[in-house]
mmCIF file of C-alpha atoms and ligand atoms in Angstrom:
data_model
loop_
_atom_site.group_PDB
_atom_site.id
_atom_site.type_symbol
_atom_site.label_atom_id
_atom_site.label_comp_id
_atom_site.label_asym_id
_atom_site.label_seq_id
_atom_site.Cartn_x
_atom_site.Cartn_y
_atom_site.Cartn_z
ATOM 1 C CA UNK A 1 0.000 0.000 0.000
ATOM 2 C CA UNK A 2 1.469 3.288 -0.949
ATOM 3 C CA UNK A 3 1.531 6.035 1.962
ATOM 4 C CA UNK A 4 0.128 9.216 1.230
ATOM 5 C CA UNK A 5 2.144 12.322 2.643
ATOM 6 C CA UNK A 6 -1.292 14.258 3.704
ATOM 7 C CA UNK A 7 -4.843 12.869 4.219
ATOM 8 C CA UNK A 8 -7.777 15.733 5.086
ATOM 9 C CA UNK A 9 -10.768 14.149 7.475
ATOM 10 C CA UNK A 10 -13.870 16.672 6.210
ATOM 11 C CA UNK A 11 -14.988 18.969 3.700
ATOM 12 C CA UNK A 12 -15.828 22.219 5.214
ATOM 13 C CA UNK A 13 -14.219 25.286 5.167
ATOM 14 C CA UNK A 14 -11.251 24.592 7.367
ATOM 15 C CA UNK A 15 -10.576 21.045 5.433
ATOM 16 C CA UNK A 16 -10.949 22.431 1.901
ATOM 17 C CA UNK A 17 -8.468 25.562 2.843
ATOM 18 C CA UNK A 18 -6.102 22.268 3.986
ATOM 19 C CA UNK A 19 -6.201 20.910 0.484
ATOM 20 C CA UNK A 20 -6.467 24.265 -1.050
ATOM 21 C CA UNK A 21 -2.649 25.104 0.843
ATOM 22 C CA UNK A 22 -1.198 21.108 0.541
ATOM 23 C CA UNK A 23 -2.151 21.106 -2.976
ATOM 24 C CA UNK A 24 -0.077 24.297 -3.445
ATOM 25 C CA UNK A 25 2.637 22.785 -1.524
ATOM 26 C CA UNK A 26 3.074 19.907 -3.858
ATOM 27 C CA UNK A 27 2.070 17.375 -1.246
ATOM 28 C CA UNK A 28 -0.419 15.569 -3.448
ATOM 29 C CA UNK A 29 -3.408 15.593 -0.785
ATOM 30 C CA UNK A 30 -6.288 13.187 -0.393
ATOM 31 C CA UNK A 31 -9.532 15.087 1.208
ATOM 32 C CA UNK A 32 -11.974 12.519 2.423
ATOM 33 C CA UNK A 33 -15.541 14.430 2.517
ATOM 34 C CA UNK A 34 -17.688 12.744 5.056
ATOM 35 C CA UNK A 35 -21.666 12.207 4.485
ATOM 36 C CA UNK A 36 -22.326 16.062 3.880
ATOM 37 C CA UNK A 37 -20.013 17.831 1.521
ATOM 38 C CA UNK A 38 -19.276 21.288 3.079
ATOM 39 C CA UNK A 39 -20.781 20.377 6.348
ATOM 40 C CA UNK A 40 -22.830 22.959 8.162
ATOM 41 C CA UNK A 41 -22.057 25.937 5.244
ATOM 42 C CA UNK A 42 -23.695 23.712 2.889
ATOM 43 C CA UNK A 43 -27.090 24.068 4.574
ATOM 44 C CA UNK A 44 -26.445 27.553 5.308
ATOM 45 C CA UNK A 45 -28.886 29.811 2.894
ATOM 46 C CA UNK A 46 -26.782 33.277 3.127
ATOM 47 C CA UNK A 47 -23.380 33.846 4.172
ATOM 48 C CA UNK A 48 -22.498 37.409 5.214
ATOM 49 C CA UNK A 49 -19.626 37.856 7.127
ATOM 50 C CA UNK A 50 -17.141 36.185 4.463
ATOM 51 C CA UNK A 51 -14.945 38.894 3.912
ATOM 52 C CA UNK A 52 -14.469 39.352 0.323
ATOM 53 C CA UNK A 53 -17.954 38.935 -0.580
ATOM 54 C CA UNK A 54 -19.729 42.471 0.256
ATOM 55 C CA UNK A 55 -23.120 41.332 -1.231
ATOM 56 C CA UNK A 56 -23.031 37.766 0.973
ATOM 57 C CA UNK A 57 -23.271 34.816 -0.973
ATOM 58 C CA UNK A 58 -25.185 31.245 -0.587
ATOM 59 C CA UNK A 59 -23.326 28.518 1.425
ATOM 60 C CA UNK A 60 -23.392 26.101 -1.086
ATOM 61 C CA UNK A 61 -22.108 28.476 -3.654
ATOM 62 C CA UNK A 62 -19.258 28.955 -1.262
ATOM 63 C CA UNK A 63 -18.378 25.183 -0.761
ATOM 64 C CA UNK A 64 -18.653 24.947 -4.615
ATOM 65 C CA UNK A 65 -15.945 27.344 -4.849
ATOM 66 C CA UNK A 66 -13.606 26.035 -2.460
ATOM 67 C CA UNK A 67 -13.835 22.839 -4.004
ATOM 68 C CA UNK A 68 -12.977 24.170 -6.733
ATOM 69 C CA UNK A 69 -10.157 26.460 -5.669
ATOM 70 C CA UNK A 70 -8.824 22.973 -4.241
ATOM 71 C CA UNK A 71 -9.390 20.908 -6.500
ATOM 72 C CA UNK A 72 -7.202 23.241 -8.997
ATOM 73 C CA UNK A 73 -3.903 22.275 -7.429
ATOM 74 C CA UNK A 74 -4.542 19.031 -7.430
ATOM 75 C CA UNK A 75 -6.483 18.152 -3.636
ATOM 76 C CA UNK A 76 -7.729 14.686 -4.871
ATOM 77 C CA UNK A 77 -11.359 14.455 -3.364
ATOM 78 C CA UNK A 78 -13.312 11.145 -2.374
ATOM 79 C CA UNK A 79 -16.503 11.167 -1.339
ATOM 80 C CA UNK A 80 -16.424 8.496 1.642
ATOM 81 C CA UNK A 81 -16.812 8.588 5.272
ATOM 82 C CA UNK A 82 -13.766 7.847 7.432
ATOM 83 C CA UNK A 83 -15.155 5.676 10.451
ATOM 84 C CA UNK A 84 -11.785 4.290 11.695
ATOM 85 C CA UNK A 85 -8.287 5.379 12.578
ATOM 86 C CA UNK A 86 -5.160 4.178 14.179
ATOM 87 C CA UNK A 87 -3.140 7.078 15.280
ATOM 88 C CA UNK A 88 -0.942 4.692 17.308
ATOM 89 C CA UNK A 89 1.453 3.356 14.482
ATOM 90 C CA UNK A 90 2.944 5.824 12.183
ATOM 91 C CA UNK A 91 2.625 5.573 9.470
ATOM 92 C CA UNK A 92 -1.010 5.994 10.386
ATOM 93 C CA UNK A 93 -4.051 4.674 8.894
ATOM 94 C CA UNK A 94 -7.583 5.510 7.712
ATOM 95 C CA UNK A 95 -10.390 3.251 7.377
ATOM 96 C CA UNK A 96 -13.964 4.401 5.461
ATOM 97 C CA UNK A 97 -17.419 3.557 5.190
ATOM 98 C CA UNK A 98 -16.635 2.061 2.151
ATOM 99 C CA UNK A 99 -14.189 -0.298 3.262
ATOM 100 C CA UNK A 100 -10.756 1.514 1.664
ATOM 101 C CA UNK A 101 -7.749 1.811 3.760
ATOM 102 C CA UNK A 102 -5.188 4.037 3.447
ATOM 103 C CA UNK A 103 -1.580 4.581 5.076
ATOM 104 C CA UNK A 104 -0.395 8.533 5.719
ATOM 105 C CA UNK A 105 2.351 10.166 7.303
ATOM 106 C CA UNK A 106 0.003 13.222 8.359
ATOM 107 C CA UNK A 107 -3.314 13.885 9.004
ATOM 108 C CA UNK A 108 -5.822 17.056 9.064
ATOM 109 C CA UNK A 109 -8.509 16.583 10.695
ATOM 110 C CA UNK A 110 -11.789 18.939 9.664
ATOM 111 C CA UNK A 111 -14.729 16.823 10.810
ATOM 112 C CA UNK A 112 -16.556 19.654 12.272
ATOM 113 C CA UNK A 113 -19.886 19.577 14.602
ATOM 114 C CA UNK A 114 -23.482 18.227 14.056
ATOM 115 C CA UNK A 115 -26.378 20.259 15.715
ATOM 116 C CA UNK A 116 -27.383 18.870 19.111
ATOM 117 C CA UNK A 117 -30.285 17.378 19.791
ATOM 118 C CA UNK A 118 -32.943 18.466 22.451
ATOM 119 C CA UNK A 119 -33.338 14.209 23.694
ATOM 120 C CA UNK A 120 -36.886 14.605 24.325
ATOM 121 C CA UNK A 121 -39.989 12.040 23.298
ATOM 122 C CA UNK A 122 -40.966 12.522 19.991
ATOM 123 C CA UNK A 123 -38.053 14.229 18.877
ATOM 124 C CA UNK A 124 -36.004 11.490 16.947
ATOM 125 C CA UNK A 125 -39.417 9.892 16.092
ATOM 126 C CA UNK A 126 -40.872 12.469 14.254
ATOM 127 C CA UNK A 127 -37.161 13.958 12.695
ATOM 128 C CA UNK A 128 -38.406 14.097 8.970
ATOM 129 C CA UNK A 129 -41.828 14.647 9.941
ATOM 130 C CA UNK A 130 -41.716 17.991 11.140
ATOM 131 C CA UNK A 131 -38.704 18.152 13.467
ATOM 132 C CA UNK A 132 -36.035 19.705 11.647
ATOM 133 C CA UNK A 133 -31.875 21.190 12.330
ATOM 134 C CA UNK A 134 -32.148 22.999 9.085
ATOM 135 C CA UNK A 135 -34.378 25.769 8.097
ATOM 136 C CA UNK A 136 -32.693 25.982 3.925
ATOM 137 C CA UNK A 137 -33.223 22.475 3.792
ATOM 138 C CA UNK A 138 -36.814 21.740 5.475
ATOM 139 C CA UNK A 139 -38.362 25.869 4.926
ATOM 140 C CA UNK A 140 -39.973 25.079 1.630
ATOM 141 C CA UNK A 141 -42.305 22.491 2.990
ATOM 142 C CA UNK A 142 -43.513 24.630 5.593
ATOM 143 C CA UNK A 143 -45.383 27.272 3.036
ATOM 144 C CA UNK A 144 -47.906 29.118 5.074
ATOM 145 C CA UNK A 145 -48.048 27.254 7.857
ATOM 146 C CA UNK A 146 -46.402 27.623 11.847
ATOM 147 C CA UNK A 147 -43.885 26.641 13.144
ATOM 148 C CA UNK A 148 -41.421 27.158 16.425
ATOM 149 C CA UNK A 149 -37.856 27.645 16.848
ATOM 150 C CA UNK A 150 -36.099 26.383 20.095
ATOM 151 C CA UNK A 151 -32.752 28.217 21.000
ATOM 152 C CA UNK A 152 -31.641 31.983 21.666
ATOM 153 C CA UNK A 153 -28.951 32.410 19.238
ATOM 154 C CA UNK A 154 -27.630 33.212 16.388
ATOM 155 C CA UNK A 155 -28.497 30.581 14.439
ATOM 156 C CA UNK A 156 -32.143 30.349 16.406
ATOM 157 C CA UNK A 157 -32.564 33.925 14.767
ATOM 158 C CA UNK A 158 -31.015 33.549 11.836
ATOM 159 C CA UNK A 159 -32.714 30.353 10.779
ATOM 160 C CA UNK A 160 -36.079 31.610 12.431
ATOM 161 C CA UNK A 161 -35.402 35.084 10.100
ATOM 162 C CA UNK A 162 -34.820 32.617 6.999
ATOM 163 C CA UNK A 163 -38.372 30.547 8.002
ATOM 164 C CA UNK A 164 -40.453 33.531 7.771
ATOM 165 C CA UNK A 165 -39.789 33.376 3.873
ATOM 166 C CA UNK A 166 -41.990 30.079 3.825
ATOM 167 C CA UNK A 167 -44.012 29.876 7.072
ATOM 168 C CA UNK A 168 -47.163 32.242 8.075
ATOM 169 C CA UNK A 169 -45.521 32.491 11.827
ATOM 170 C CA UNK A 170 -42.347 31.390 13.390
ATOM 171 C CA UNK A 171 -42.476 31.160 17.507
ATOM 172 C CA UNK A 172 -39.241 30.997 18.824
ATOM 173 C CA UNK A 173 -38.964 29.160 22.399
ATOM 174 C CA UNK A 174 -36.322 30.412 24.418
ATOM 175 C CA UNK A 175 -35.250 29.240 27.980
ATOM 176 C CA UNK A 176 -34.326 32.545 29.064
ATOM 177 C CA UNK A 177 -35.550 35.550 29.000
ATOM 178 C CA UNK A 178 -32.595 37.406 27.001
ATOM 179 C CA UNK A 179 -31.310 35.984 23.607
ATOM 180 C CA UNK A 180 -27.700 35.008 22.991
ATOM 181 C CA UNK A 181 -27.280 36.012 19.749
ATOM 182 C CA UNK A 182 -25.724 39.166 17.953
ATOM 183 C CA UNK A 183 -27.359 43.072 17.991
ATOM 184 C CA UNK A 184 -27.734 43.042 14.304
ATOM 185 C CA UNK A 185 -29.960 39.396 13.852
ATOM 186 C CA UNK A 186 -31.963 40.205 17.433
ATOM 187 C CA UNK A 187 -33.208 43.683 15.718
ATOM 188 C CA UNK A 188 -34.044 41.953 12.257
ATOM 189 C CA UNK A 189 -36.333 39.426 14.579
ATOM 190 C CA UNK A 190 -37.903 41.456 16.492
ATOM 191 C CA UNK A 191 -38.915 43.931 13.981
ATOM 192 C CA UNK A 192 -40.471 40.756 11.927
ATOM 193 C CA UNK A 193 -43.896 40.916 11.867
ATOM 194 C CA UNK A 194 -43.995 37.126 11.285
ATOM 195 C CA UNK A 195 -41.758 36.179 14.638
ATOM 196 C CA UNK A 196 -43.045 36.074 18.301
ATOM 197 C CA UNK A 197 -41.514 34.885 21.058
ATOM 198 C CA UNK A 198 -41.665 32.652 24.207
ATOM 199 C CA UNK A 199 -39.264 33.329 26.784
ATOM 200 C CA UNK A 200 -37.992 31.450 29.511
ATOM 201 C CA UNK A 201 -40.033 28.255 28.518
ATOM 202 C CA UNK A 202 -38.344 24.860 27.237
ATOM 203 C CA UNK A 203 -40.032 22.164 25.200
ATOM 204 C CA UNK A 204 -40.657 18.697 27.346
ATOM 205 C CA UNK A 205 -42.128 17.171 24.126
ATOM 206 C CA UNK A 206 -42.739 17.482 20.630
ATOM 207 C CA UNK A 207 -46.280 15.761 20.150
ATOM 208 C CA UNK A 208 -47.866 13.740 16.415
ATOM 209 C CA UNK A 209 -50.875 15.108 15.010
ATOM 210 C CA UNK A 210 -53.501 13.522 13.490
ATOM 211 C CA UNK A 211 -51.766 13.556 9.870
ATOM 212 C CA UNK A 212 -48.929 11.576 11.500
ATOM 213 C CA UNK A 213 -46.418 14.343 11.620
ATOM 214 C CA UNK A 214 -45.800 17.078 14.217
ATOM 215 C CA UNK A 215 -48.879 18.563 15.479
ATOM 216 C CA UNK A 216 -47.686 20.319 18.809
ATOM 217 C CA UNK A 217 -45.256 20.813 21.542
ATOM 218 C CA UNK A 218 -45.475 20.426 25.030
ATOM 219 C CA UNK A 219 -44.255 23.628 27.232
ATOM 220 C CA UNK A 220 -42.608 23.823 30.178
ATOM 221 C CA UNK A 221 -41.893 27.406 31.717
ATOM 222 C CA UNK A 222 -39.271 27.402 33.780
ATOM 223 C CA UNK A 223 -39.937 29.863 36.384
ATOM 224 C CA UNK A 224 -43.577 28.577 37.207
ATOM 225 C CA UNK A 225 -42.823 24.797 36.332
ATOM 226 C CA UNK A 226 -46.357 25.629 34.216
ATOM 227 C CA UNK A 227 -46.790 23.445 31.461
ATOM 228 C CA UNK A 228 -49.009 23.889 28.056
ATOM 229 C CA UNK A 229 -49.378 22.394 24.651
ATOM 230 C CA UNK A 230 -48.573 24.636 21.926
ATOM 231 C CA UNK A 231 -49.928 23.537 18.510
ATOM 232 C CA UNK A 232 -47.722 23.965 15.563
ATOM 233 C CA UNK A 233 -46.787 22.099 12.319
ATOM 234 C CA UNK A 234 -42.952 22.432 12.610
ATOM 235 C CA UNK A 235 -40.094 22.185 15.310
ATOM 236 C CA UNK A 236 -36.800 23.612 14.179
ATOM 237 C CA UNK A 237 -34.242 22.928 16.897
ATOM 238 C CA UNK A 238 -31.222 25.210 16.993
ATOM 239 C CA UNK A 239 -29.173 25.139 20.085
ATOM 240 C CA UNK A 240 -25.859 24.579 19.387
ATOM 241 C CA UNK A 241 -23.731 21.833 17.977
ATOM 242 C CA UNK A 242 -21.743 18.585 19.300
ATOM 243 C CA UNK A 243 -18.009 17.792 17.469
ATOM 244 C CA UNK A 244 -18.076 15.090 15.207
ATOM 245 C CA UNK A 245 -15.166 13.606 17.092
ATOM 246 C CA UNK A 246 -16.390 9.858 17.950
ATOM 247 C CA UNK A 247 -13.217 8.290 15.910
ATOM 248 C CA UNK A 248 -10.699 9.883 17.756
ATOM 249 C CA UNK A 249 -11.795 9.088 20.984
ATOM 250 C CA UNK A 250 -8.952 7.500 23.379
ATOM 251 C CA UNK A 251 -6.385 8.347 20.961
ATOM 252 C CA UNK A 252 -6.149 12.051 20.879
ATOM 253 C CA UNK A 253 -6.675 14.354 23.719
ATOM 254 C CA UNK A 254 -9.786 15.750 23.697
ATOM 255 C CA UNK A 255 -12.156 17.686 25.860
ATOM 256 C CA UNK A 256 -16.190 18.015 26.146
ATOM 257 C CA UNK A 257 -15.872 16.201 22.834
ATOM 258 C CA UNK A 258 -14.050 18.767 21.125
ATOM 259 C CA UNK A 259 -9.654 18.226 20.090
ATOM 260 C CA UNK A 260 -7.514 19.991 22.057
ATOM 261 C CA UNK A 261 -4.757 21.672 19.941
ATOM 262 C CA UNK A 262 -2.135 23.799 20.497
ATOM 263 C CA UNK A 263 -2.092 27.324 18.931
ATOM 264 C CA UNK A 264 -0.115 26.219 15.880
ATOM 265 C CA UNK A 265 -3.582 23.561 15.538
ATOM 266 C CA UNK A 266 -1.211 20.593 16.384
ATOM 267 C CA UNK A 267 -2.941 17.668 18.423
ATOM 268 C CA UNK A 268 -1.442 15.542 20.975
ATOM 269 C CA UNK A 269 0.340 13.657 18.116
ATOM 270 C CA UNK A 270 2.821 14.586 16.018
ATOM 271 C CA UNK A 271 1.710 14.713 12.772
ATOM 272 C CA UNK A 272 -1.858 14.577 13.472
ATOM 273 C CA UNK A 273 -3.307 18.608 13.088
ATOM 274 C CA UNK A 274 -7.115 20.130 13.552
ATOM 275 C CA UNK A 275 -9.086 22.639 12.330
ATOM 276 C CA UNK A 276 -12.228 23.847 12.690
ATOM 277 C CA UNK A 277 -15.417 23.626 14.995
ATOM 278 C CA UNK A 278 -13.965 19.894 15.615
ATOM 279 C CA UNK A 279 -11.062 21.693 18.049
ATOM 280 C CA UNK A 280 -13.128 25.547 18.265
ATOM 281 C CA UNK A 281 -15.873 25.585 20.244
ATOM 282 C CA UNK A 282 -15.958 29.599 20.027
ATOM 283 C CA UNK A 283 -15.521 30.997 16.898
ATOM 284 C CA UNK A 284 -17.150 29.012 14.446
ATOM 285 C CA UNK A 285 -16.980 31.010 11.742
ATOM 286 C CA UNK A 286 -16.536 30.549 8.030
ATOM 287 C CA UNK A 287 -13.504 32.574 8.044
ATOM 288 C CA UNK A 288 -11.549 31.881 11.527
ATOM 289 C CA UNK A 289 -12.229 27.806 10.279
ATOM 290 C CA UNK A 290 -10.498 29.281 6.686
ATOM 291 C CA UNK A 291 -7.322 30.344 8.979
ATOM 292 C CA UNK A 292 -7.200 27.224 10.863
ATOM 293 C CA UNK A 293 -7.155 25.359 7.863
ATOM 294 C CA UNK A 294 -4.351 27.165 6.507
ATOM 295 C CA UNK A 295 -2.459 27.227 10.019
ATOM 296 C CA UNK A 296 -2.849 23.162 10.027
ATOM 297 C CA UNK A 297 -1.945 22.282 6.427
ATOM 298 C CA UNK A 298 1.015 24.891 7.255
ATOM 299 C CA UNK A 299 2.183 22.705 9.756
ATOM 300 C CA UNK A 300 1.951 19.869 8.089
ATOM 301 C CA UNK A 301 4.171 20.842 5.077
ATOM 302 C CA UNK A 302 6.892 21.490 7.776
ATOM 303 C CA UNK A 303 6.217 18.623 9.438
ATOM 304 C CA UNK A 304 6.838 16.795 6.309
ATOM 305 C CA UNK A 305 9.895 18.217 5.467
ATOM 306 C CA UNK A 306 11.674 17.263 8.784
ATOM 307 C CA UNK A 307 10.473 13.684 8.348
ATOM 308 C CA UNK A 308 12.250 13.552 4.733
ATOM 309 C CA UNK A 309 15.455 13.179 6.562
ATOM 310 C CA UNK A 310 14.182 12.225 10.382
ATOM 311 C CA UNK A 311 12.300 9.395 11.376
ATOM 312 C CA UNK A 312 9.316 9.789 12.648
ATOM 313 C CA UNK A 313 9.877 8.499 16.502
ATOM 314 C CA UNK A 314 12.985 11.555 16.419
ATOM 315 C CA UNK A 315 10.601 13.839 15.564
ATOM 316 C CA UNK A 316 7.968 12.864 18.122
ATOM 317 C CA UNK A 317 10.120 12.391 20.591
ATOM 318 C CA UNK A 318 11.179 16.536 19.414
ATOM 319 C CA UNK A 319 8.020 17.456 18.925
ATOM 320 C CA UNK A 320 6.646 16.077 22.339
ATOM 321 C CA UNK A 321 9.686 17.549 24.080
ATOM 322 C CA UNK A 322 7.697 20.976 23.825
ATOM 323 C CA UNK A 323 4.797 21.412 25.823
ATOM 324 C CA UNK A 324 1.415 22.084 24.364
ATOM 325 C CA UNK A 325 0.942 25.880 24.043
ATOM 326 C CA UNK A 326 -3.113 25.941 24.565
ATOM 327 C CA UNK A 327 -4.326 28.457 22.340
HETATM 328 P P1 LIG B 1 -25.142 28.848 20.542
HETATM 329 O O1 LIG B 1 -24.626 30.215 20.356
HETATM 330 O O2 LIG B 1 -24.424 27.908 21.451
HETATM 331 O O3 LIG B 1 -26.653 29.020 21.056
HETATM 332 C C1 LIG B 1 -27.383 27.907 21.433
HETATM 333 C C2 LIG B 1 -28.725 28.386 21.977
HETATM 334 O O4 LIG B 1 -29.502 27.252 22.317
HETATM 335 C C3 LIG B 1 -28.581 29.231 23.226
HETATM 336 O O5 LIG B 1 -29.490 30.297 23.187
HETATM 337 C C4 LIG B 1 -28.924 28.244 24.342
HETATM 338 O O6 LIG B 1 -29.552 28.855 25.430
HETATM 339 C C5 LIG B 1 -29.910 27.325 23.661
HETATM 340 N N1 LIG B 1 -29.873 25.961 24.214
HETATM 341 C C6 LIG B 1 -28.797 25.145 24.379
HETATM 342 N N2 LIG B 1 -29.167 23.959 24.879
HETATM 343 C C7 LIG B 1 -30.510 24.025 25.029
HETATM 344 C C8 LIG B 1 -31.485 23.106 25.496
HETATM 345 N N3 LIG B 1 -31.162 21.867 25.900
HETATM 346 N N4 LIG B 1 -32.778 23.503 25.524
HETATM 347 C C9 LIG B 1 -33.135 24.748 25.103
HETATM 348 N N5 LIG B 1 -32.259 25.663 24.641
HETATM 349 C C10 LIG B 1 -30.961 25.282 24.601
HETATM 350 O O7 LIG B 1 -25.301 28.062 19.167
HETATM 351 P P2 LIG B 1 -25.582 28.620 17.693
HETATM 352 O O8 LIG B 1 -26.698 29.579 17.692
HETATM 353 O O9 LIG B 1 -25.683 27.408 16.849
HETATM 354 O O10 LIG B 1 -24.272 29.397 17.328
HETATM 355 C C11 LIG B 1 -23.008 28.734 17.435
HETATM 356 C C12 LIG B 1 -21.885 29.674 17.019
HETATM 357 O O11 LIG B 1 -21.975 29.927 15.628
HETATM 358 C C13 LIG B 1 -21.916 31.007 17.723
HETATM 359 O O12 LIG B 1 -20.611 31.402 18.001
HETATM 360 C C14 LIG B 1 -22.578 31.895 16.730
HETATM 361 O O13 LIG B 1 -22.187 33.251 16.882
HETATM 362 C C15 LIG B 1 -22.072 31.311 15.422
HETATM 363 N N6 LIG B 1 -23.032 31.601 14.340
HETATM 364 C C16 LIG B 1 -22.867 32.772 13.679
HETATM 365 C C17 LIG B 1 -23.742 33.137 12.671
HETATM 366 C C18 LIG B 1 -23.536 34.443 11.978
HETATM 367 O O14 LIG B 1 -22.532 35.088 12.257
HETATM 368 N N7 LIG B 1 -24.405 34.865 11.103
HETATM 369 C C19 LIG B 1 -24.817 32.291 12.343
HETATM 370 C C20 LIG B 1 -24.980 31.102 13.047
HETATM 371 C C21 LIG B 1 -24.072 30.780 14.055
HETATM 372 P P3 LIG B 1 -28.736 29.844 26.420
HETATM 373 O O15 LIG B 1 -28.600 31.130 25.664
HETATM 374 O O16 LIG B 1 -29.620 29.926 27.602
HETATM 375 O O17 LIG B 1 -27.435 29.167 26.701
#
């Protein structure tokens, strides 16, 4: 089996700048996409705050381009799903969902976060059927009718704002009684005419209707302990995200879930690099995953260079020799 020099776990912005900065450093990477190419920007509707793009521009038209830009020099792309690893042996190796298996000498790993779930009945049972993590995906089939939003930032409001193209009224459920997210989207929501609010209430159950798909919610306020049922047709569920950081699990250090790296986005291993929401659990942002990805696949071009004349266990053992710098 040959042994690739760089192999790139994910395909959202932080993995794609990876291949984007390999590719131009003649290291011949391999970017392994996961399930959703472009992760979370894909199934964002408007990107704003890319700088660069004054007018905003959609989030799959963004992933299209960075594909593209990486794809130019020469980031080979496969679209698998890596469920394995074995960091222990170097060179290491990557298994997939598709049963390849591949040797590397480094790897960037870009696997991003998955929204969190609420874990309350009804919620997995009726995903599909009303219960939703994505407004640009799920809005058009809510024309004209209601729906609620649970979570307080920005993408509660942001996805709520976006929902209000399709729906007659958006309710967003918050557990507080102030929202978490930015100035600019809390002023766009309240001054839509389509959005109300519920504050400090939770949901304690999303409830089937008689067409076999969501039909209400159950309410719990949390300062009275009252509860209600709320009807609606929709339950969009916004409140945060969980790192998609199952396969690394015992081998690197991690914390809450999330890869702890060093400020130059090295892991516990030598050799092994992250970047992204999979090792930033506050930014999350387009662009500060963009300068990760270039910090990593920096790295891992001079990590590459000392192995061409050092074996690996010297550089380890050099590389461990420093303590890790938390960022
Ligand atoms: P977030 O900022 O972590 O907000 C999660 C929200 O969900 C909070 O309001 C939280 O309530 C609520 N929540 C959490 N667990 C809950 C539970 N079990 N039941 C009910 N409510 C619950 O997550 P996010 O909105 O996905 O944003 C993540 C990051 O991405 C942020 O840094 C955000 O700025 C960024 N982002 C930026 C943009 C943009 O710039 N346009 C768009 C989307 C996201 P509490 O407030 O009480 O904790």
């Amino acid at each position: 089996m040959s042994v690739e020099n760089v192999i790139i776990i994910g395909s959202g912005p932080s993995g794609f700048t990876a291949g984007l900065y390999t590719s131009r450093a003649q290291l011949n990477p391999l970017l392994l996409t996961g399930n959703e190419i472009g992760g979370q920007v894909a199934l964002t509707y408007e990107i704003e705050n890319y700088p660069g793009f004054p007018e905003g521009l959609p989030g799959p038209e963004l992933v299209e381009r960075f594909q593209q830009q990486a794809e130019r020099f020469g980031t080979r792309i496969e679209y698998d799903y890596v469920n394995e690893v074995d960091l222990t042996q170097h060179p290491f190796t990557v298994r997939t969902q598709r049963g390849a298996a591949y040797k590397t000498k480094s790897v960037i790993v870009s696997t991003g976060a998955a929204p969190r779930k609420l874990g309350i009945p009804g919620e997995e049972e009726l995903t599909g059927r009303g219960v939703s993590y994505c407004g640009t995906c799920d809005g058009f089939f809510f024309r004209e009718k209601e729906v609620v939003v649970v979570g307080g930032g920005d993408s509660a409001l942001e996805e709520g704002i976006f929902l209000t193209r399709f729906a007659a009224k958006v309710t967003i459920i918050h557990r507080r009684d102030e929202l978490r997210g930015s100035k600019i989207l809390q002023k766009r929501a309240f001054e839509n005419e389509k959005i109300d609010f519920i504050w400090d209430t939770v949901i304690s159950s999303i409830n089937e209707g008689e067409t076999g798909a969501v039909g209400s919610v159950t309410l719990e306020n949390v300062k009275t302990g009252e509860t209600s049922e709320f009807d609606t047709d929709g339950a969009f569920i916004f409140i945060g995200h969980v790192p998609n950081g199952w396969i690394f699990d015992g081998q690197l250090e991690m914390e809450d879930g999330y890869i702890v790296t060093d400020k130059n986005m090295h892991t516990s291993i030598p050799g092994v690099f992250a970047a992204g929401e999979i090792q930033d659990s506050r930014f999350r942002q387009v662009a500060s995953s963009v300068g990760q990805g270039t910090m990593a696949a920096m790295e891992a071009e001079k990590f590459l260079l000392e192995l061409e004349d050092t074996p690996y266990e010297v550089v380890k053992a050099e590389m461990l020799g420093h303590e890790l710098v938390l960022a």
